[in-house]
Amino acid sequence: MKTRRIRRIGLGVVSALAVIVLGACGGSGTGSGTVVGVDYPRSDSDFWNAFMKYTPGFAEELGLRLKTTNSRNDVAKLTTNSQSLIIHGVKGVAMAPQNTAATTPVLRQLAAQKIPVVTLDTRPDTGDVYMVVRADNRAYGEKACRFLGAKLHGEGKAVMLEGDLASVNGRDRTEGFNACMKEHYPRIKVFGERTNWDGAVAAQKLQAILTAHPDIKGVYMQSGLALSGTLQVLKQQGVLVGRHDHRHVFVVSNDGTPRELRAIAKGQIDATVSQPADLYAKYALYYLQAAIEGRTFKPGGTDHDSTIVRIRDGVLEDQLSAPLVTADGATYGGVPSVRSDAPSLWANNLD
């Protein structure tokens, strides 16, 4: 009797655990199409909230059914979410791991179940995926460098609010910006401040560096997450003024969210690089469907104004277009820009 009772309790625990894991997934999409999983990396930024809005519509267009999870910028949570998606029987998974140095076990877990993976926005430092969907993040840093270099006339001081250097995006944007500054604007002194994609940390670091160096005239924010804090700090320092005021500090952001475009129109910041949230959603799902159907790709141009490049053996990356955005749409440091009110920008078409 005692043995049977223990066995019943054990089965109850397993059943309860299964319910918890299954409950972690959300579902969306219509029809009886192939089920795919999408893990949202976070929901505390305008960019990722926009991506979450775009994803269900593109899934419906492709006839896919979605199971969604949110890893909240936590690798352990991503591992649990992947297990949940496996239990749901998904045929492919799209994810955007924010810590790209620690995703190999998750990829192995999915590979063991023969579930193809597409990563978007980021790519894993090691391990194979079917396709990476992102823009050239080194070019983000280079475009920001060119803009600030032109505005500062090649001399002065600038601060870079870095992302998380455990992320390939943080490393690429930092390396691209620094390499460009060293080559083209050696008379601009750059202060690099690591923020770990945290807006509050970014504001604290900016406050400290501006206090120590009030003559800083340029700021490069590697993410729009830093926007609110940056504007607040600039206001406190008395330098949140119009572009033609000598006190103006030139600010370049990354993401191209609606708030950034409004800030450009108001003259609060000067430029951003529009990271294509809509195309990330569209082509992450497109490549998942292709993987499930057994299609293959090779390096070269695409039919959607991008280029597929080979990153390393087993990893291809579709590098989507990400334009520099400014108030006037002029060319800066040899880099053309798009006006912030251009209808081609995803942030101007977000319902």
Coordinates of C-alpha atoms in Angstrom, one line a residue:
M1 CA 0.0 0.0 0.0
K2 CA 2.8 2.4 0.9
T3 CA 4.6 1.7 -2.4
R4 CA 1.4 2.4 -4.4
R5 CA 0.8 5.6 -2.5
I6 CA 4.3 6.9 -3.3
R7 CA 3.9 6.0 -6.9
R8 CA 0.6 7.8 -7.1
I9 CA 2.2 10.9 -5.5
G10 CA 5.1 10.7 -8.0
L11 CA 2.7 10.6 -11.0
G12 CA 0.8 13.5 -9.6
V13 CA 4.0 15.6 -9.3
V14 CA 4.9 14.7 -12.9
S15 CA 1.5 15.6 -14.2
A16 CA 1.5 18.9 -12.3
L17 CA 4.9 19.7 -13.7
A18 CA 3.7 19.0 -17.3
V19 CA 0.7 21.4 -16.7
I20 CA 3.1 24.1 -15.5
V21 CA 5.4 23.7 -18.5
L22 CA 2.6 23.5 -21.0
G23 CA 1.0 26.6 -19.5
A24 CA 4.2 28.6 -20.2
C25 CA 3.3 28.7 -23.9
G26 CA 0.9 31.1 -25.4
G27 CA -0.8 30.3 -28.7
S28 CA -1.8 32.4 -31.7
G29 CA -2.3 32.0 -35.4
T30 CA -5.2 30.5 -37.2
G31 CA -6.1 27.4 -39.2
S32 CA -4.5 24.0 -39.0
G33 CA -1.0 24.9 -40.3
T34 CA 2.4 23.8 -39.1
V35 CA 3.0 24.7 -35.5
V36 CA 6.2 26.7 -34.8
G37 CA 7.5 28.3 -31.7
V38 CA 8.7 31.9 -31.2
D39 CA 10.5 32.9 -28.0
Y40 CA 10.3 36.6 -27.4
P41 CA 13.5 37.8 -25.7
R42 CA 11.9 40.5 -23.6
S43 CA 8.9 42.8 -23.4
D44 CA 10.3 45.9 -21.8
S45 CA 11.3 47.8 -24.9
D46 CA 9.5 49.5 -27.7
F47 CA 11.4 47.5 -30.3
W48 CA 10.6 44.1 -29.0
N49 CA 7.0 45.0 -28.3
A50 CA 6.7 46.1 -31.9
F51 CA 8.2 42.7 -33.0
M52 CA 5.6 40.9 -30.9
K53 CA 2.9 42.8 -32.7
Y54 CA 4.2 42.0 -36.2
T55 CA 4.8 38.3 -35.6
P56 CA 1.2 36.9 -35.5
G57 CA 0.2 38.6 -38.7
F58 CA 3.1 37.2 -40.7
A59 CA 2.4 33.8 -39.2
E60 CA -1.1 33.9 -40.4
E61 CA 0.1 35.0 -43.9
L62 CA 2.3 31.9 -44.1
G63 CA -0.3 29.6 -42.7
L64 CA 1.6 28.9 -39.5
R65 CA 0.3 28.4 -36.0
L66 CA 2.3 30.0 -33.2
K67 CA 3.3 28.9 -29.8
T68 CA 5.0 31.7 -28.0
T69 CA 7.1 32.1 -24.9
N70 CA 9.1 35.0 -23.3
S71 CA 12.6 34.4 -21.9
R72 CA 12.9 37.8 -20.3
N73 CA 16.5 38.2 -21.1
D74 CA 17.3 35.0 -19.1
V75 CA 19.2 32.1 -20.6
A76 CA 17.8 29.7 -17.9
K77 CA 14.3 30.8 -18.8
L78 CA 15.1 30.3 -22.5
T79 CA 16.1 26.7 -21.7
T80 CA 12.8 26.1 -19.9
N81 CA 10.9 27.7 -22.7
S82 CA 12.6 25.5 -25.3
Q83 CA 11.5 22.4 -23.3
S84 CA 8.0 23.7 -23.2
L85 CA 8.0 24.3 -27.0
I86 CA 9.3 20.7 -27.5
I87 CA 6.4 19.4 -25.4
H88 CA 4.0 21.3 -27.6
G89 CA 5.3 19.5 -30.7
V90 CA 6.6 22.6 -32.6
K91 CA 8.3 21.8 -35.9
G92 CA 10.7 24.8 -35.7
V93 CA 11.8 27.5 -33.2
A94 CA 12.7 31.2 -33.7
M95 CA 14.5 32.9 -30.9
A96 CA 16.6 36.0 -30.2
P97 CA 19.0 35.0 -27.4
Q98 CA 20.4 38.1 -25.7
N99 CA 23.3 36.3 -24.2
T100 CA 24.8 34.8 -27.3
A101 CA 27.7 33.2 -25.5
A102 CA 25.5 30.8 -23.5
T103 CA 23.0 29.4 -26.0
T104 CA 24.8 26.3 -27.1
P105 CA 23.0 23.9 -24.7
V106 CA 19.6 25.2 -25.9
L107 CA 20.6 24.6 -29.5
R108 CA 21.8 21.1 -28.7
Q109 CA 18.5 20.4 -26.9
L110 CA 16.5 21.4 -30.0
A111 CA 18.8 19.7 -32.4
A112 CA 18.4 16.4 -30.5
Q113 CA 14.7 16.6 -31.3
K114 CA 15.5 17.5 -35.0
I115 CA 13.8 20.9 -34.5
P116 CA 15.4 23.6 -36.7
V117 CA 16.2 26.9 -35.2
V118 CA 16.3 30.4 -36.7
T119 CA 17.8 33.2 -34.6
L120 CA 16.8 36.8 -35.2
D121 CA 18.5 40.0 -34.1
T122 CA 21.4 38.0 -32.7
R123 CA 23.4 34.9 -33.6
P124 CA 24.9 32.3 -31.2
D125 CA 28.7 32.5 -30.6
T126 CA 28.9 28.7 -31.1
G127 CA 26.5 26.1 -32.4
D128 CA 24.6 25.7 -35.7
V129 CA 21.3 27.3 -36.7
Y130 CA 19.4 27.0 -39.9
M131 CA 19.5 30.8 -40.5
V132 CA 20.3 34.0 -38.7
V133 CA 18.0 37.0 -39.5
R134 CA 19.6 40.3 -38.5
A135 CA 21.2 43.4 -40.0
D136 CA 24.9 44.1 -40.0
N137 CA 25.4 45.4 -36.5
R138 CA 29.0 46.5 -37.1
A139 CA 27.5 48.8 -39.8
Y140 CA 25.2 50.2 -37.0
G141 CA 28.3 51.3 -35.1
E142 CA 29.9 52.6 -38.3
K143 CA 26.9 54.7 -39.3
A144 CA 26.6 56.2 -35.8
C145 CA 30.4 57.0 -36.0
R146 CA 30.1 58.6 -39.4
F147 CA 27.1 60.8 -38.3
L148 CA 28.8 62.0 -35.1
G149 CA 32.1 62.4 -36.8
A150 CA 30.5 64.7 -39.3
K151 CA 28.5 66.7 -36.7
L152 CA 31.6 67.1 -34.4
H153 CA 33.8 68.1 -37.4
G154 CA 36.2 65.3 -36.5
E155 CA 37.2 66.5 -33.0
G156 CA 36.0 66.6 -29.4
K157 CA 34.5 64.1 -27.1
A158 CA 31.8 61.5 -27.4
V159 CA 30.3 58.8 -25.1
M160 CA 29.1 55.4 -26.3
L161 CA 26.5 53.7 -24.2
E162 CA 27.4 50.1 -25.0
G163 CA 24.9 47.3 -24.7
D164 CA 25.9 43.9 -23.2
L165 CA 29.2 42.7 -24.5
A166 CA 28.1 39.1 -23.8
S167 CA 25.8 39.7 -26.8
V168 CA 27.2 39.7 -30.4
N169 CA 25.2 42.8 -31.0
G170 CA 26.9 44.7 -28.2
R171 CA 30.3 43.6 -29.4
D172 CA 29.6 44.3 -33.1
R173 CA 28.2 47.8 -32.5
T174 CA 31.1 48.6 -30.1
E175 CA 33.8 47.3 -32.5
G176 CA 32.2 49.0 -35.5
F177 CA 32.0 52.4 -33.8
N178 CA 35.5 52.2 -32.3
A179 CA 37.2 51.0 -35.5
C180 CA 35.5 53.8 -37.5
M181 CA 36.5 56.4 -35.0
K182 CA 40.1 55.3 -34.9
E183 CA 40.4 55.2 -38.7
H184 CA 38.4 58.3 -39.7
Y185 CA 38.1 60.6 -36.6
P186 CA 41.2 60.0 -34.4
R187 CA 40.8 63.4 -32.8
I188 CA 37.5 62.4 -31.2
K189 CA 38.0 60.9 -27.8
V190 CA 35.4 58.1 -27.1
F191 CA 34.3 57.1 -23.6
G192 CA 32.8 53.6 -23.7
E193 CA 30.3 52.9 -20.9
R194 CA 28.8 49.3 -20.6
T195 CA 25.1 49.4 -19.8
N196 CA 24.0 45.7 -20.3
W197 CA 20.9 46.9 -22.3
D198 CA 19.6 48.5 -19.1
G199 CA 18.1 52.0 -19.5
A200 CA 18.6 52.9 -15.8
V201 CA 22.3 51.9 -15.9
A202 CA 22.7 53.9 -19.1
A203 CA 21.3 57.0 -17.4
Q204 CA 23.6 56.6 -14.4
K205 CA 26.7 56.1 -16.6
L206 CA 25.8 59.1 -18.8
Q207 CA 25.2 61.4 -15.8
A208 CA 28.6 60.5 -14.3
I209 CA 30.5 60.9 -17.5
L210 CA 28.8 64.3 -18.4
T211 CA 29.6 65.5 -14.9
A212 CA 33.2 64.6 -15.3
H213 CA 33.4 65.8 -18.9
P214 CA 30.8 68.5 -19.5
D215 CA 32.4 69.2 -22.9
I216 CA 31.1 66.0 -24.4
K217 CA 29.2 66.8 -27.6
G218 CA 28.2 63.4 -28.9
V219 CA 26.3 60.4 -27.5
Y220 CA 25.9 57.0 -29.2
M221 CA 23.1 54.9 -27.6
Q222 CA 23.4 51.3 -28.8
S223 CA 19.7 50.8 -28.0
G224 CA 16.6 52.8 -27.8
L225 CA 16.2 51.4 -24.2
A226 CA 18.5 54.3 -23.2
L227 CA 16.3 57.0 -24.8
S228 CA 14.2 58.2 -21.8
G229 CA 17.1 58.2 -19.4
T230 CA 19.4 60.0 -21.9
L231 CA 16.8 62.8 -22.5
Q232 CA 16.3 63.2 -18.7
V233 CA 20.0 63.5 -18.1
L234 CA 20.5 66.0 -20.9
K235 CA 17.7 68.0 -19.6
Q236 CA 19.2 68.0 -16.1
Q237 CA 22.5 69.1 -17.5
G238 CA 20.9 72.0 -19.3
V239 CA 21.9 70.7 -22.8
L240 CA 18.6 69.4 -24.1
V241 CA 18.4 72.3 -26.5
G242 CA 17.8 72.8 -30.2
R243 CA 20.2 71.7 -32.9
H244 CA 21.3 75.2 -33.6
D245 CA 22.1 76.0 -30.0
H246 CA 25.9 75.8 -29.2
R247 CA 25.1 73.7 -26.1
H248 CA 23.4 71.0 -28.1
V249 CA 24.7 67.4 -27.7
F250 CA 24.3 65.3 -30.8
V251 CA 22.7 61.9 -30.0
V252 CA 22.4 58.8 -32.3
S253 CA 20.3 55.9 -31.2
N254 CA 19.7 52.3 -32.5
D255 CA 16.3 50.6 -33.1
G256 CA 14.3 53.2 -34.9
T257 CA 11.2 53.0 -32.7
P258 CA 8.3 55.4 -33.0
R259 CA 9.5 57.3 -29.8
E260 CA 13.0 57.7 -31.4
L261 CA 11.5 59.1 -34.6
R262 CA 9.3 61.5 -32.6
A263 CA 12.4 62.6 -30.7
I264 CA 14.2 63.3 -34.0
A265 CA 11.3 65.4 -35.2
K266 CA 11.3 67.4 -32.0
G267 CA 15.1 68.0 -32.2
Q268 CA 15.7 66.1 -29.0
I269 CA 18.0 63.5 -30.7
D270 CA 19.5 63.7 -34.1
A271 CA 19.6 60.3 -35.7
T272 CA 18.9 56.6 -35.3
V273 CA 19.6 53.4 -37.2
S274 CA 16.3 51.7 -38.0
Q275 CA 16.5 48.1 -37.0
P276 CA 13.7 46.3 -39.0
A277 CA 11.3 44.9 -36.5
D278 CA 8.8 44.0 -39.1
L279 CA 11.3 42.2 -41.4
Y280 CA 12.8 40.3 -38.4
A281 CA 9.3 38.9 -37.8
K282 CA 8.6 38.2 -41.4
Y283 CA 11.8 36.5 -42.4
A284 CA 12.3 34.6 -39.2
L285 CA 9.0 32.8 -39.9
Y286 CA 9.8 32.6 -43.6
Y287 CA 13.1 30.7 -42.9
L288 CA 11.4 28.5 -40.3
Q289 CA 8.9 27.4 -42.9
A290 CA 11.7 26.9 -45.4
A291 CA 13.6 24.7 -42.9
I292 CA 10.6 22.6 -42.2
E293 CA 10.1 22.1 -46.0
G294 CA 13.8 21.1 -46.4
R295 CA 14.8 24.1 -48.6
T296 CA 18.4 25.2 -48.6
F297 CA 20.1 28.6 -49.2
K298 CA 23.6 29.8 -50.1
P299 CA 25.5 33.1 -49.8
G300 CA 24.4 35.9 -52.2
G301 CA 21.8 38.4 -52.9
T302 CA 18.1 37.8 -52.1
D303 CA 14.8 39.0 -53.6
H304 CA 14.1 41.2 -50.6
D305 CA 17.0 43.7 -50.8
S306 CA 19.4 41.8 -48.5
T307 CA 22.5 39.7 -48.7
I308 CA 23.0 36.2 -47.2
V309 CA 26.6 35.8 -45.9
R310 CA 28.4 32.7 -44.5
I311 CA 29.4 33.5 -40.9
R312 CA 31.1 30.2 -40.3
D313 CA 30.5 26.6 -41.2
G314 CA 26.9 25.7 -40.5
V315 CA 25.7 29.3 -40.1
L316 CA 24.3 31.6 -42.7
E317 CA 23.0 35.1 -42.0
D318 CA 20.5 37.1 -44.0
Q319 CA 21.6 40.7 -43.4
L320 CA 18.6 42.9 -43.8
S321 CA 18.7 46.6 -44.6
A322 CA 18.9 49.0 -41.7
P323 CA 19.1 52.7 -42.8
L324 CA 20.4 55.7 -40.9
V325 CA 17.5 58.0 -40.1
T326 CA 17.8 61.8 -39.6
A327 CA 15.5 64.8 -39.7
D328 CA 16.6 66.0 -43.1
G329 CA 17.5 62.8 -45.0
A330 CA 20.9 64.1 -45.9
T331 CA 24.3 62.3 -46.3
Y332 CA 26.6 62.3 -43.3
G333 CA 30.2 61.2 -43.5
G334 CA 29.4 59.5 -46.8
V335 CA 26.4 57.6 -45.3
P336 CA 23.0 58.4 -46.9
S337 CA 20.1 58.7 -44.5
V338 CA 16.3 58.5 -44.6
R339 CA 14.0 61.2 -43.3
S340 CA 12.4 60.4 -40.0
D341 CA 8.9 60.9 -41.5
A342 CA 9.5 58.5 -44.4
P343 CA 6.6 56.1 -44.9
S344 CA 9.1 53.3 -45.7
L345 CA 10.1 53.1 -42.1
W346 CA 8.4 50.4 -40.1
A347 CA 7.9 52.7 -37.1
N348 CA 5.8 55.0 -39.2
N349 CA 3.5 52.1 -40.1
L350 CA 2.9 50.5 -36.7
D351 CA -0.8 50.4 -35.8

